[in-house]
Short mmCIF file of C-alpha atoms in Angstrom, two decimals:
data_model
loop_
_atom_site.label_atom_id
_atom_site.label_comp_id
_atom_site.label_asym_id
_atom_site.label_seq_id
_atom_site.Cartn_x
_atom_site.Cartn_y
_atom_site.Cartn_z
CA UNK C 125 -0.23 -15.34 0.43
CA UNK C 126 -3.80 -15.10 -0.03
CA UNK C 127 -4.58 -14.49 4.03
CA UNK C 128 -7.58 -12.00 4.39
CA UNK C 129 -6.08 -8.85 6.35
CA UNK C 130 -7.26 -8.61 9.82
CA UNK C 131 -8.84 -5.48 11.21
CA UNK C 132 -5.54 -3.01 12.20
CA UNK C 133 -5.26 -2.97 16.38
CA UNK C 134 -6.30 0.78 17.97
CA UNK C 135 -3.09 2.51 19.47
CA UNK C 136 -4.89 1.49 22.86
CA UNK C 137 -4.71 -1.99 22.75
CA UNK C 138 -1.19 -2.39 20.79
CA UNK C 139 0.30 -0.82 24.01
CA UNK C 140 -0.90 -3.85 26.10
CA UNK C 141 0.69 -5.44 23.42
CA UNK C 142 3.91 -4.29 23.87
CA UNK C 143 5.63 -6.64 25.82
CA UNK C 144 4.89 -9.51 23.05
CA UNK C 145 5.53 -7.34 20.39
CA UNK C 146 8.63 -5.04 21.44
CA UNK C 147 11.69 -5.83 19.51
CA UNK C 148 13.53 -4.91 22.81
CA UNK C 149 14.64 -1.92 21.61
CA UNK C 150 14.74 1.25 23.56
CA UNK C 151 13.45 4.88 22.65
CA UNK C 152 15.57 6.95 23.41
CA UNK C 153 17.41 8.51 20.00
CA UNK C 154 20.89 6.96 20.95
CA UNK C 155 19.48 3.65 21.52
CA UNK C 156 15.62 3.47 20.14
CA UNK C 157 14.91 1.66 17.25
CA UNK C 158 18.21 -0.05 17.12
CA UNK C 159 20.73 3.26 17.01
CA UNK C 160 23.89 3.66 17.25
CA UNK C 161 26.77 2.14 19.49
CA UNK C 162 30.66 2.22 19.31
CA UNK C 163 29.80 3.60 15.71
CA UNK C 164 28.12 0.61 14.41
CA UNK C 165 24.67 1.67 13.19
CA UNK C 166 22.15 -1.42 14.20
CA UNK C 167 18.67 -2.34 11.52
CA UNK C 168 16.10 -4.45 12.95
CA UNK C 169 14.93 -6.28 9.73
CA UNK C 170 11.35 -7.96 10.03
CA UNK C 171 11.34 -10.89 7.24
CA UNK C 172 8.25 -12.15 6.16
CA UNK C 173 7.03 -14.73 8.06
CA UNK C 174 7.75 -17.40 5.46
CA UNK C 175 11.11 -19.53 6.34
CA UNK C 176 12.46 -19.26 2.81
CA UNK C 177 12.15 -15.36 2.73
CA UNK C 178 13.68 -15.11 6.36
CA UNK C 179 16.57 -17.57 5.16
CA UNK C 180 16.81 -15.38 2.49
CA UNK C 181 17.68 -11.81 4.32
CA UNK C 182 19.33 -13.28 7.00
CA UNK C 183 22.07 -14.84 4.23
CA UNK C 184 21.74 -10.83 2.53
CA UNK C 185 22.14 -9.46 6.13
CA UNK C 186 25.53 -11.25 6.76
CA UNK C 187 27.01 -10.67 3.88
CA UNK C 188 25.89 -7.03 3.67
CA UNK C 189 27.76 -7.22 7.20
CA UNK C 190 31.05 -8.72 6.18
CA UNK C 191 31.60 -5.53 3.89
CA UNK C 192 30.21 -2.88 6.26
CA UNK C 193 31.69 -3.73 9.54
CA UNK C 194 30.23 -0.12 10.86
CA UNK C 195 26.46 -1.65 10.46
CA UNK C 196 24.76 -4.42 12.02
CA UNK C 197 21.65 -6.33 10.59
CA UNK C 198 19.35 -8.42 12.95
CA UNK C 199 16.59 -10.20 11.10
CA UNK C 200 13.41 -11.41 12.60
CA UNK C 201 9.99 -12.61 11.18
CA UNK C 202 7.10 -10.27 11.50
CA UNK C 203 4.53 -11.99 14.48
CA UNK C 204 1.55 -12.81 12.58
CA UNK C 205 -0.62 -12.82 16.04
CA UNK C 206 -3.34 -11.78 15.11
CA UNK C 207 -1.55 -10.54 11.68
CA UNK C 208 1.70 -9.45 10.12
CA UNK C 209 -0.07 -5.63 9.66
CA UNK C 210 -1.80 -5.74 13.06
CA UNK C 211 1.81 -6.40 14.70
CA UNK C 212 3.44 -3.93 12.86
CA UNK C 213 0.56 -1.16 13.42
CA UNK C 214 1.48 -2.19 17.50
CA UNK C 215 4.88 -1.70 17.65
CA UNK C 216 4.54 1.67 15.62
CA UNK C 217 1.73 2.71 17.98
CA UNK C 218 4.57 1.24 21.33
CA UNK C 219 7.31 3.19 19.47
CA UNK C 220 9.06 0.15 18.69
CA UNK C 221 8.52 -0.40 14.92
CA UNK C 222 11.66 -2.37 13.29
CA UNK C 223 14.51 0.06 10.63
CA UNK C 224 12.38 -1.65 8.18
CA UNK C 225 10.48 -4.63 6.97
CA UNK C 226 9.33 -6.45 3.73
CA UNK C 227 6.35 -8.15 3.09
CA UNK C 228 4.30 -4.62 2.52
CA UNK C 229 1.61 -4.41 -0.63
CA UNK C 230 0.67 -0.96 -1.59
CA UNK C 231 -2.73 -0.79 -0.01
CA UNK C 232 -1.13 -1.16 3.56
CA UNK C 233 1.68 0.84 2.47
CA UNK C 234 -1.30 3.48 1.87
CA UNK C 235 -2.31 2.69 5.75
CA UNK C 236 1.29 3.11 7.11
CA UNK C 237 1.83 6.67 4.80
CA UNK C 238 -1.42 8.07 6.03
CA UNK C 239 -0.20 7.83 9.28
CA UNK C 240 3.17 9.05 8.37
CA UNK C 241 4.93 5.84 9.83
CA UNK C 242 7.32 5.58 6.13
CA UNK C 243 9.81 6.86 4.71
CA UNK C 244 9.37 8.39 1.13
CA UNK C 245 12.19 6.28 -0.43
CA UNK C 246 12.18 8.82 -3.39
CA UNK C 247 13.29 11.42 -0.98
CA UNK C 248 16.93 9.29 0.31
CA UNK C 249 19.99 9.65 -1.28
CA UNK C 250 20.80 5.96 -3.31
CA UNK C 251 16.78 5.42 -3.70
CA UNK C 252 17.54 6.04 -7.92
CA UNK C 253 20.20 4.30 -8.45
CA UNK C 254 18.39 0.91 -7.29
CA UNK C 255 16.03 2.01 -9.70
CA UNK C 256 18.50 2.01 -12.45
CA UNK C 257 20.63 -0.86 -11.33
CA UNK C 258 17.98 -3.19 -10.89
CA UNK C 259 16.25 -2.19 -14.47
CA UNK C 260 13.21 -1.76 -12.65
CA UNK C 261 11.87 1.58 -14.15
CA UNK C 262 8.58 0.04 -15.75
CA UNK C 263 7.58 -2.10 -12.89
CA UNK C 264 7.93 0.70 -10.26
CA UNK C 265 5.55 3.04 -12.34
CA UNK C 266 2.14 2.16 -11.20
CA UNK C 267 3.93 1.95 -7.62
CA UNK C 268 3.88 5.63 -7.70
CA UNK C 269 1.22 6.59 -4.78
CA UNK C 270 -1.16 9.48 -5.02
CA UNK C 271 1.12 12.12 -3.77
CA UNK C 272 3.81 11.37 -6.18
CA UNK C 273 6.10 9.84 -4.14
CA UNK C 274 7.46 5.79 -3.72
CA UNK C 275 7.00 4.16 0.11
CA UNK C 276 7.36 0.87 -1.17
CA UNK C 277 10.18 -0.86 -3.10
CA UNK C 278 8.58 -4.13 -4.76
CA UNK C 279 10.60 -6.81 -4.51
CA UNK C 280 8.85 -9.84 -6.48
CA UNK C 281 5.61 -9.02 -8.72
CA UNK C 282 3.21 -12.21 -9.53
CA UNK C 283 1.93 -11.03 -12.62
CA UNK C 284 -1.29 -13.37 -12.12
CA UNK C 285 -2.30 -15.18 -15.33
CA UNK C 286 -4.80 -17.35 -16.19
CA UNK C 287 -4.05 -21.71 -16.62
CA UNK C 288 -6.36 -23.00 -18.96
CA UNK C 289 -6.48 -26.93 -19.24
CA UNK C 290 -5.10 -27.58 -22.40
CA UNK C 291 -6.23 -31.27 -23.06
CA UNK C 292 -9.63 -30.26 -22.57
CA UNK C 293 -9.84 -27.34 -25.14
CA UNK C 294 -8.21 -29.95 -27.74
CA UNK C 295 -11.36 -31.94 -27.18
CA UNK C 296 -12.90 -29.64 -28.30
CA UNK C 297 -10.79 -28.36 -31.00
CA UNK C 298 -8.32 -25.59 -30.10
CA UNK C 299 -5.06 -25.99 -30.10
CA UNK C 300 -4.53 -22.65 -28.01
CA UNK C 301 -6.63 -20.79 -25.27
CA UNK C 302 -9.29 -18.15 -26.99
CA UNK C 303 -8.08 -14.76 -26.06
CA UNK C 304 -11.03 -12.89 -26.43
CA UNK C 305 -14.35 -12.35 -24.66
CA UNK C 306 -16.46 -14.03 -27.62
CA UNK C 307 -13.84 -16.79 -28.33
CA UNK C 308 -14.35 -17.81 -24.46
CA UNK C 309 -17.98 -17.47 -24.37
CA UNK C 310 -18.17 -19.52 -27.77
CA UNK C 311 -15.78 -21.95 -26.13
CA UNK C 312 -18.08 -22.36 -23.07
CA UNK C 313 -21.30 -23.25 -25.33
CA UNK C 314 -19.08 -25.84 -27.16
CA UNK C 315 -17.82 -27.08 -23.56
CA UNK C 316 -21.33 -27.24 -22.07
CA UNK C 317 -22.59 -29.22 -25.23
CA UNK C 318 -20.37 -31.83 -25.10
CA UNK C 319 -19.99 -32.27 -21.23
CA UNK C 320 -22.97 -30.60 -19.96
CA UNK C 321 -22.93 -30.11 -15.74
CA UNK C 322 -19.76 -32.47 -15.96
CA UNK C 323 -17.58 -29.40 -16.69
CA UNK C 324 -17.46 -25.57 -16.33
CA UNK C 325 -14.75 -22.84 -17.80
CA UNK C 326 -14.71 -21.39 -14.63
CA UNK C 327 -15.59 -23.24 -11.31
CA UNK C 328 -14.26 -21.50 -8.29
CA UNK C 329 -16.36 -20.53 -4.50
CA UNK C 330 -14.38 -17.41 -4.52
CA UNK C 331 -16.66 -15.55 -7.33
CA UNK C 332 -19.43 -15.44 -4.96
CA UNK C 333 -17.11 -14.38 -2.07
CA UNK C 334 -17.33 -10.82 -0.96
CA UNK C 335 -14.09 -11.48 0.38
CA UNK C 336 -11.99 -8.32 -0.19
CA UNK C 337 -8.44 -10.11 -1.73
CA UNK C 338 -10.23 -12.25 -3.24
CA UNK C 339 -11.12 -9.65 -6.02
CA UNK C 340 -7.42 -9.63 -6.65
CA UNK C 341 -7.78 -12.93 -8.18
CA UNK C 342 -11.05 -12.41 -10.69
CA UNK C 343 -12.26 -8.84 -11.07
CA UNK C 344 -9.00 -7.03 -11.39
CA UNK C 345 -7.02 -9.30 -12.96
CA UNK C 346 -9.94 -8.66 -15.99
CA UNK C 347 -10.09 -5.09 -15.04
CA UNK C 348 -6.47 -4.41 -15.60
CA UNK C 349 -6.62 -6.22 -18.80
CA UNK C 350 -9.82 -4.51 -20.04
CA UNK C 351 -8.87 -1.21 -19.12
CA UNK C 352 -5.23 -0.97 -19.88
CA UNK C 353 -4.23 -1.19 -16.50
CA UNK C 354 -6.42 1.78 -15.24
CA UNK C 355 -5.81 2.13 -11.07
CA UNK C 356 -9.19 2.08 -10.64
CA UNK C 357 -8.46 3.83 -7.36
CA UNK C 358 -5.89 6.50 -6.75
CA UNK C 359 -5.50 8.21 -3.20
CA UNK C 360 -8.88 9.28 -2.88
CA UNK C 361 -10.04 9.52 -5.79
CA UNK C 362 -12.38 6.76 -8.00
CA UNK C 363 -10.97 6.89 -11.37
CA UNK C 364 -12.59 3.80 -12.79
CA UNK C 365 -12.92 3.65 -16.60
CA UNK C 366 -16.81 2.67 -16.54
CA UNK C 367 -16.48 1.37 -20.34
CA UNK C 368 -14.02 -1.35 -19.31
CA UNK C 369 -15.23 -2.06 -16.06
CA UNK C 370 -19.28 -2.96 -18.09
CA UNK C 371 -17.11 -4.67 -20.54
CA UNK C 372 -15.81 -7.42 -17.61
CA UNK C 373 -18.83 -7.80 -15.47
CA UNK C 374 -21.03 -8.55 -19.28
CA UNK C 375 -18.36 -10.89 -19.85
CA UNK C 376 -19.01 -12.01 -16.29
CA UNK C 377 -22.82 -12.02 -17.16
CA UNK C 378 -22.52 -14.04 -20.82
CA UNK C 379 -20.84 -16.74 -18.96
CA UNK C 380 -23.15 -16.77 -15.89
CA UNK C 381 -25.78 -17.25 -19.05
CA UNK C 382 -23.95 -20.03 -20.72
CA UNK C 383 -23.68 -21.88 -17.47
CA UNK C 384 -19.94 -21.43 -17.78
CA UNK C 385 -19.61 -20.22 -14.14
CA UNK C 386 -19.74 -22.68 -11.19
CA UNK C 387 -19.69 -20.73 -7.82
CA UNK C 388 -19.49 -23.36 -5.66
CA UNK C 389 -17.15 -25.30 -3.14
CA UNK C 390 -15.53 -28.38 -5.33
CA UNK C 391 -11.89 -29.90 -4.46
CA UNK C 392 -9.61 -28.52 -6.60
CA UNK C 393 -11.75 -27.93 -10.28
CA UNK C 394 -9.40 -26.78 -11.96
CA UNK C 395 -6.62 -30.14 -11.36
CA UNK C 396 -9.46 -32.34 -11.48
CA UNK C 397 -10.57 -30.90 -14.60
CA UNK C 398 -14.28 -29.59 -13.92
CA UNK C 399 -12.97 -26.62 -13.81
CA UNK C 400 -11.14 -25.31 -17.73
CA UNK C 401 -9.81 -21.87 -16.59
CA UNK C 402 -8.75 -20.30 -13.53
CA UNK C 403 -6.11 -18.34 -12.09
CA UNK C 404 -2.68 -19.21 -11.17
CA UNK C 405 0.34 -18.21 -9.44
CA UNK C 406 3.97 -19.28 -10.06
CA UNK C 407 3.56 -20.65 -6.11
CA UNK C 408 1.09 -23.12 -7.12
CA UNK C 409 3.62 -25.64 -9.20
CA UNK C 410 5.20 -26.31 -5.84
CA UNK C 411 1.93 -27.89 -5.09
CA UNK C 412 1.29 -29.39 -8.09
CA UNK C 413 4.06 -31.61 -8.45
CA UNK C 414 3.74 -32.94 -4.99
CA UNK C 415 -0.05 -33.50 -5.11
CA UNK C 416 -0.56 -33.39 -9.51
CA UNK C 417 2.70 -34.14 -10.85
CA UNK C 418 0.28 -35.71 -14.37
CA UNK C 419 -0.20 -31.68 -14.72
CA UNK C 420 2.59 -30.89 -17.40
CA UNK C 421 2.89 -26.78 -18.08
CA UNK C 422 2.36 -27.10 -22.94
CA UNK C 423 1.28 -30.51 -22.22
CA UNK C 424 -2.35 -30.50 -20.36
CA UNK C 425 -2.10 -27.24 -19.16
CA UNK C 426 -1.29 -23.65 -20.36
CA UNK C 427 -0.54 -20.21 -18.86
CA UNK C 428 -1.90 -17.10 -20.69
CA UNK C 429 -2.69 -13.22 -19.24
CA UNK C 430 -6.21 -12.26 -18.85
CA UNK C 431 -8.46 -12.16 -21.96
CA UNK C 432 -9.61 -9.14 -23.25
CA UNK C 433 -12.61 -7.70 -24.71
CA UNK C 434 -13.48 -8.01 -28.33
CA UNK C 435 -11.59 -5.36 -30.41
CA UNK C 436 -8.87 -4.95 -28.21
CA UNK C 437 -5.46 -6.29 -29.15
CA UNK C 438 -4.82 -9.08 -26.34
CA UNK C 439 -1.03 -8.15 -26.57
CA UNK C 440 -1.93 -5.05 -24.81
CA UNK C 441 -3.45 -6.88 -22.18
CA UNK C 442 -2.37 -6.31 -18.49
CA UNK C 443 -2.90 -8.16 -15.08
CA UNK C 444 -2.90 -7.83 -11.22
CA UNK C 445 0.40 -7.72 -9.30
CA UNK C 446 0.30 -10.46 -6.62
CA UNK C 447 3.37 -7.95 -5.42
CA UNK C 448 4.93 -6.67 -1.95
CA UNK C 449 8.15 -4.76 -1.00
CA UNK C 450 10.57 -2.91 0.97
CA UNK C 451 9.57 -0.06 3.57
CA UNK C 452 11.41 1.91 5.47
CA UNK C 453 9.94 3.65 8.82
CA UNK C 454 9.65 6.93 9.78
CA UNK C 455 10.54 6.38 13.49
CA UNK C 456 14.27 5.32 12.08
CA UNK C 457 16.96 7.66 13.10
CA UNK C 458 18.97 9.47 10.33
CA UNK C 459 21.85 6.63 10.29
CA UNK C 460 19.59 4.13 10.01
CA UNK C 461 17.71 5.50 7.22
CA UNK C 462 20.63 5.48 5.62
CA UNK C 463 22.07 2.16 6.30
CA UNK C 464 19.11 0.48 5.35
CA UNK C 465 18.75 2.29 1.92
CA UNK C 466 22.49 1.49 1.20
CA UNK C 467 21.29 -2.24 2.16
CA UNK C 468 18.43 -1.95 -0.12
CA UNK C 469 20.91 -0.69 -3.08
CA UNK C 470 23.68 -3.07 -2.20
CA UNK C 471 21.32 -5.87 -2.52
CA UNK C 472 20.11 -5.08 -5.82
CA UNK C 473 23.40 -3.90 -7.62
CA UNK C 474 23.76 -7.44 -8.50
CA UNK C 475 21.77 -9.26 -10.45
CA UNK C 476 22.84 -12.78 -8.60
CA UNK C 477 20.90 -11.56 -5.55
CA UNK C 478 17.73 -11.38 -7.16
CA UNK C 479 18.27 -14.45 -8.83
CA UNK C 480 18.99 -16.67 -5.73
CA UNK C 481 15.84 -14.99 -4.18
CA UNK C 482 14.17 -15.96 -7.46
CA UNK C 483 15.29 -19.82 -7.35
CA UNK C 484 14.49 -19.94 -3.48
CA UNK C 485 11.32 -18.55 -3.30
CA UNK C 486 9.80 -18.96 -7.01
CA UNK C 487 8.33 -15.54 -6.96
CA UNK C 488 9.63 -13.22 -9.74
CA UNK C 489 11.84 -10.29 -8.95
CA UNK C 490 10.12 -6.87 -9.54
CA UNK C 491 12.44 -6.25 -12.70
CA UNK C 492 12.09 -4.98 -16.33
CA UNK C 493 14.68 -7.57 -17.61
CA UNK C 494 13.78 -11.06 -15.85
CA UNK C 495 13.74 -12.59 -19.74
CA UNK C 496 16.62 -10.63 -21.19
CA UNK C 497 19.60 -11.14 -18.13
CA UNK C 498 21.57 -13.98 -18.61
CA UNK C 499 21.38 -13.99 -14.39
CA UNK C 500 17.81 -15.52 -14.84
CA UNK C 501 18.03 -17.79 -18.25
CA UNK C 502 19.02 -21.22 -15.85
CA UNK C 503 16.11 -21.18 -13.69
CA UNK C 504 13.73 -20.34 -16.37
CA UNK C 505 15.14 -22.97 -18.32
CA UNK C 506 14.38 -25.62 -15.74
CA UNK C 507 11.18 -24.17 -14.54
CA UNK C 508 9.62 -22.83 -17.95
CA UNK C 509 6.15 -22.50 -16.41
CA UNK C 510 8.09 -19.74 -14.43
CA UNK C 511 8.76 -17.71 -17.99
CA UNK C 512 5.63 -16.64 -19.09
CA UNK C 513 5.34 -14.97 -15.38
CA UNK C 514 8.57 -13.48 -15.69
CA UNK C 515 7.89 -11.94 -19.37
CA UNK C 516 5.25 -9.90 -17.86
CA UNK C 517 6.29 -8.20 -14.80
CA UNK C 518 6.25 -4.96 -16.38
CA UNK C 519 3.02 -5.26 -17.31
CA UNK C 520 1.43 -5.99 -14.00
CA UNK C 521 -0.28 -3.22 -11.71
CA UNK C 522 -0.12 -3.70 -7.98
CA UNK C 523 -3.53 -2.61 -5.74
CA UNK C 524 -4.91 0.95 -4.94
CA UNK C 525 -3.12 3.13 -2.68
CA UNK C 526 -6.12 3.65 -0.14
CA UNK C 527 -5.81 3.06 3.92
CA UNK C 528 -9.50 1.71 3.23
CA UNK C 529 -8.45 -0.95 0.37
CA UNK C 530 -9.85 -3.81 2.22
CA UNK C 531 -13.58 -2.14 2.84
CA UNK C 532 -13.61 -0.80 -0.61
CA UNK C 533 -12.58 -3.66 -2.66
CA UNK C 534 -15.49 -5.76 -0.26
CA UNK C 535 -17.88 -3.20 -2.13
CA UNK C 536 -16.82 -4.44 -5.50
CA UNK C 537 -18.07 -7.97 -4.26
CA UNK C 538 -21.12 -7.14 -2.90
CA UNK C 539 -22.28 -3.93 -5.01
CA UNK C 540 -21.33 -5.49 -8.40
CA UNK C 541 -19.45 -8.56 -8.98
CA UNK C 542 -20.65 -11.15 -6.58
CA UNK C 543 -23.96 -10.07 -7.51
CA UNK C 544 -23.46 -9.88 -11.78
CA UNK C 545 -21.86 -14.00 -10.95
CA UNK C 546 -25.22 -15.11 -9.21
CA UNK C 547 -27.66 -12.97 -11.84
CA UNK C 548 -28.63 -10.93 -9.57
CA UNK C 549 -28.24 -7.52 -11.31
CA UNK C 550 -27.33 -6.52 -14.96
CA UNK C 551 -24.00 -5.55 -15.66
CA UNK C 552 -24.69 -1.42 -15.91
CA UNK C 553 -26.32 -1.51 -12.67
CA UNK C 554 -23.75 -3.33 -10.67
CA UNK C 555 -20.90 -1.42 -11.78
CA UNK C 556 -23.33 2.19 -10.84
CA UNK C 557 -24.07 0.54 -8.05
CA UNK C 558 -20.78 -0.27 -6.82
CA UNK C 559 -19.02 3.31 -8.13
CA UNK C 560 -21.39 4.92 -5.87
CA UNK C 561 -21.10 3.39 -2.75
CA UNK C 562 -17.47 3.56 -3.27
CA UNK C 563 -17.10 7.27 -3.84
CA UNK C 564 -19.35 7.25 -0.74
CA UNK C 565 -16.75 5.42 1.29
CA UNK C 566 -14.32 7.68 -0.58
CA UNK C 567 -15.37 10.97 1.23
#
């Protein structure tokens, strides 16, 4: 989930890559892309490549099927040779990109709509009423791109929140995570004090990582929470709130001073406890209980959304969408557009769907009403780490709408943040710094 994106494949070399990546379709408008034969419309479905998610739309697909006998649904998992987006940029540059595909986050979906390989989902007939029906108005918001309209349908949002080890903070007297910036830092001086170099609020490699998604995980999640969920980013356009964004890296920078911050490869801090605070995602208990099954979600562990800064309410507080979706492509003939947008809506008129996807996979369905439809209360009564995920979905924004996401969020890293971690630059200058060279990349 966290796999850095590959550089996208030039139109020249995805046509010698045809013959590995060709669906087998023809192109012809009868035919291409699937068509239509003996009046059965055919969708080529790409799955993610993940076995659960492919089980998943292949069980959709055949019941889908057993009510529309006029429409056929093959499902396949995208190639990830050399990457899921380089093998779908080939087969729309060999004319043989799939009806449409999941496994899209909104900065590719920014790639593919530059190029005017989607579908504007706003624009089909049935596109609203899976809006409505799913009770998905406030999590398909910040979705909106740049020109107003909606390329991608989310289908789970990981609204990413923080774990803080609980038995270690009632060491040292709290019986809840701080929420604030000078709660944490006065946490950190208390934590250094009584365990010195033993122990760190927040050892992690990645904070010293340029590594484009790996802002995902630090910067915006306290970006988004700092700044109200600001975009940061929107088409081309920088539209970072400069207040909010000196507010996080001096957070950043008090820690760094309190020797809070330890930027450097250790197995696993956080489970072994060196680490106090980190971020999580509802795929990690998988993990957990095969390889830390002592790690007990209220017990020695707890799950809260990123802190804010001091004056700020922290139940306004908002957090990065670990989030991808539905796309439909432009290359699609008329029929198929349609089928596949009548799939879409027939698979989230009812609430069971989502839920089975939602027990299956562990990520949360991109709804308003995850803690308030009966459909959900069973698996979040069995899995109650899953709840506090699920309560704020709404309040989770997904990443910028920009082709260049991946070069401009490697600027954050190396203009501001990876630099603020290692003390490098002061907090004012990095975040100059770092708007500058991205409005340069901008134009």
């Amino acid at each position: 989930m966290r796999k850095s994106l590959g550089a996208l494949l030039l139109a020249a070399v995805a046509a010698t890559m045809l013959s590995a990546c060709s669906t087998g379709q023809g192109s012809t408008e009868s035919s291409g892309n699937g068509g239509a034969s003996g009046g059965v419309t055919t969708i080529e479905f790409w799955a993610a490549p993940n076995p659960t998610q492919q089980a998943y739309w292949q069980e959709m697909a055949k019941a889908y099927e057993s009510e529309h006998s006029n429409v056929k649904i093959n499902v396949s998992a995208i190639k990830e040779s050399p990457t899921s987006e380089a093998s779908i940029q080939s087969a729309i540059a060999a004319k043989s990109a799939p009806t449409m595909s999941e496994n899209i986050n909104r900065g590719f979906g920014a790639q593919l709509a530059d190029s005017k390989a989607l579908v504007p989902l706003d624009t089909l007939d049935g596109f609203q009423d899976i809006i409505k029906a799913r009770n998905m108005s406030s999590t398909i918001e910040p979705w909106k791109f740049a020109d107003g309209h909606q390329y991608v349908l989310p289908i789970y949002s990981n609204a990413m929140l923080f774990g803080w080890r609980l038995d270690v903070l009632k060491e040292l007297g709290y019986n809840e995570p701080p929420q604030t910036y000078s709660e944490i830092v006065e946490l950190t001086k208390k934590l250094k004090d009584k365990y010195g170099d033993k122990k760190y609020l927040w050892a992690k490699a990645d904070l010293a990582d340029p590594t484009a998604w790996k802002r995902w995980f630090d910067f915006y999640m306290l970006y988004d929470a700092a700044s109200g969920g600001n975009k940061f980013i929107e088409g081309s356009r920088f539209t970072g709130d400069r207040k909010a964004g000196e507010e996080v890296l001096t957070f950043v920078d008090d820690l760094r001073k309190a020797n809070g911050l330890l930027a450097r490869q250790v197995t696993d801090p956080f489970e072994n406890g060196v680490g106090v605070f980190t971020d999580v995602g509802p795929w990690t208990f998988t993990t957990w209980k095969e390889k830390y099954p002592d790690l007990k979600y209220g017990d020695n562990f707890a799950l809260t959304m990123p802190p804010v800064p001091d004056g700020m309410d922290p139940k306004d507080s908002k957090t990065f969408a670990d989030t991808k979706g539905l796309v439909i492509y432009a290359s699609a003939t008329k029929e198929q557009q349609a089928a596949a947008i009548d799939f879409m809506k027939w698979v989230y008129s009812d609430a069971a769907n989502d839920a089975k996807w939602f027990e299956q996979t562990n990520l949360p369905p991109a709804r308003d009403d995850l803690t308030t439809n009966d459909s959900f209360k069973a698996i979040l009564d069995k899995q109650p780490e899953l709840k506090p995920y699920a309560e704020n979905v709404p309040h989770a924004i997904p990443p910028m709408d920009n082709a260049k996401y991946n070069d401009l969020q490697t600027i954050i890293g190396t203009e501001a943040f990876n630099k603020v971690v290692k003390g490098q630059i002061s907090p004012a200058e990095g975040w100059a710094n770092m708007q500058r060279a991205i409005e340069g990349a901008l134009q």
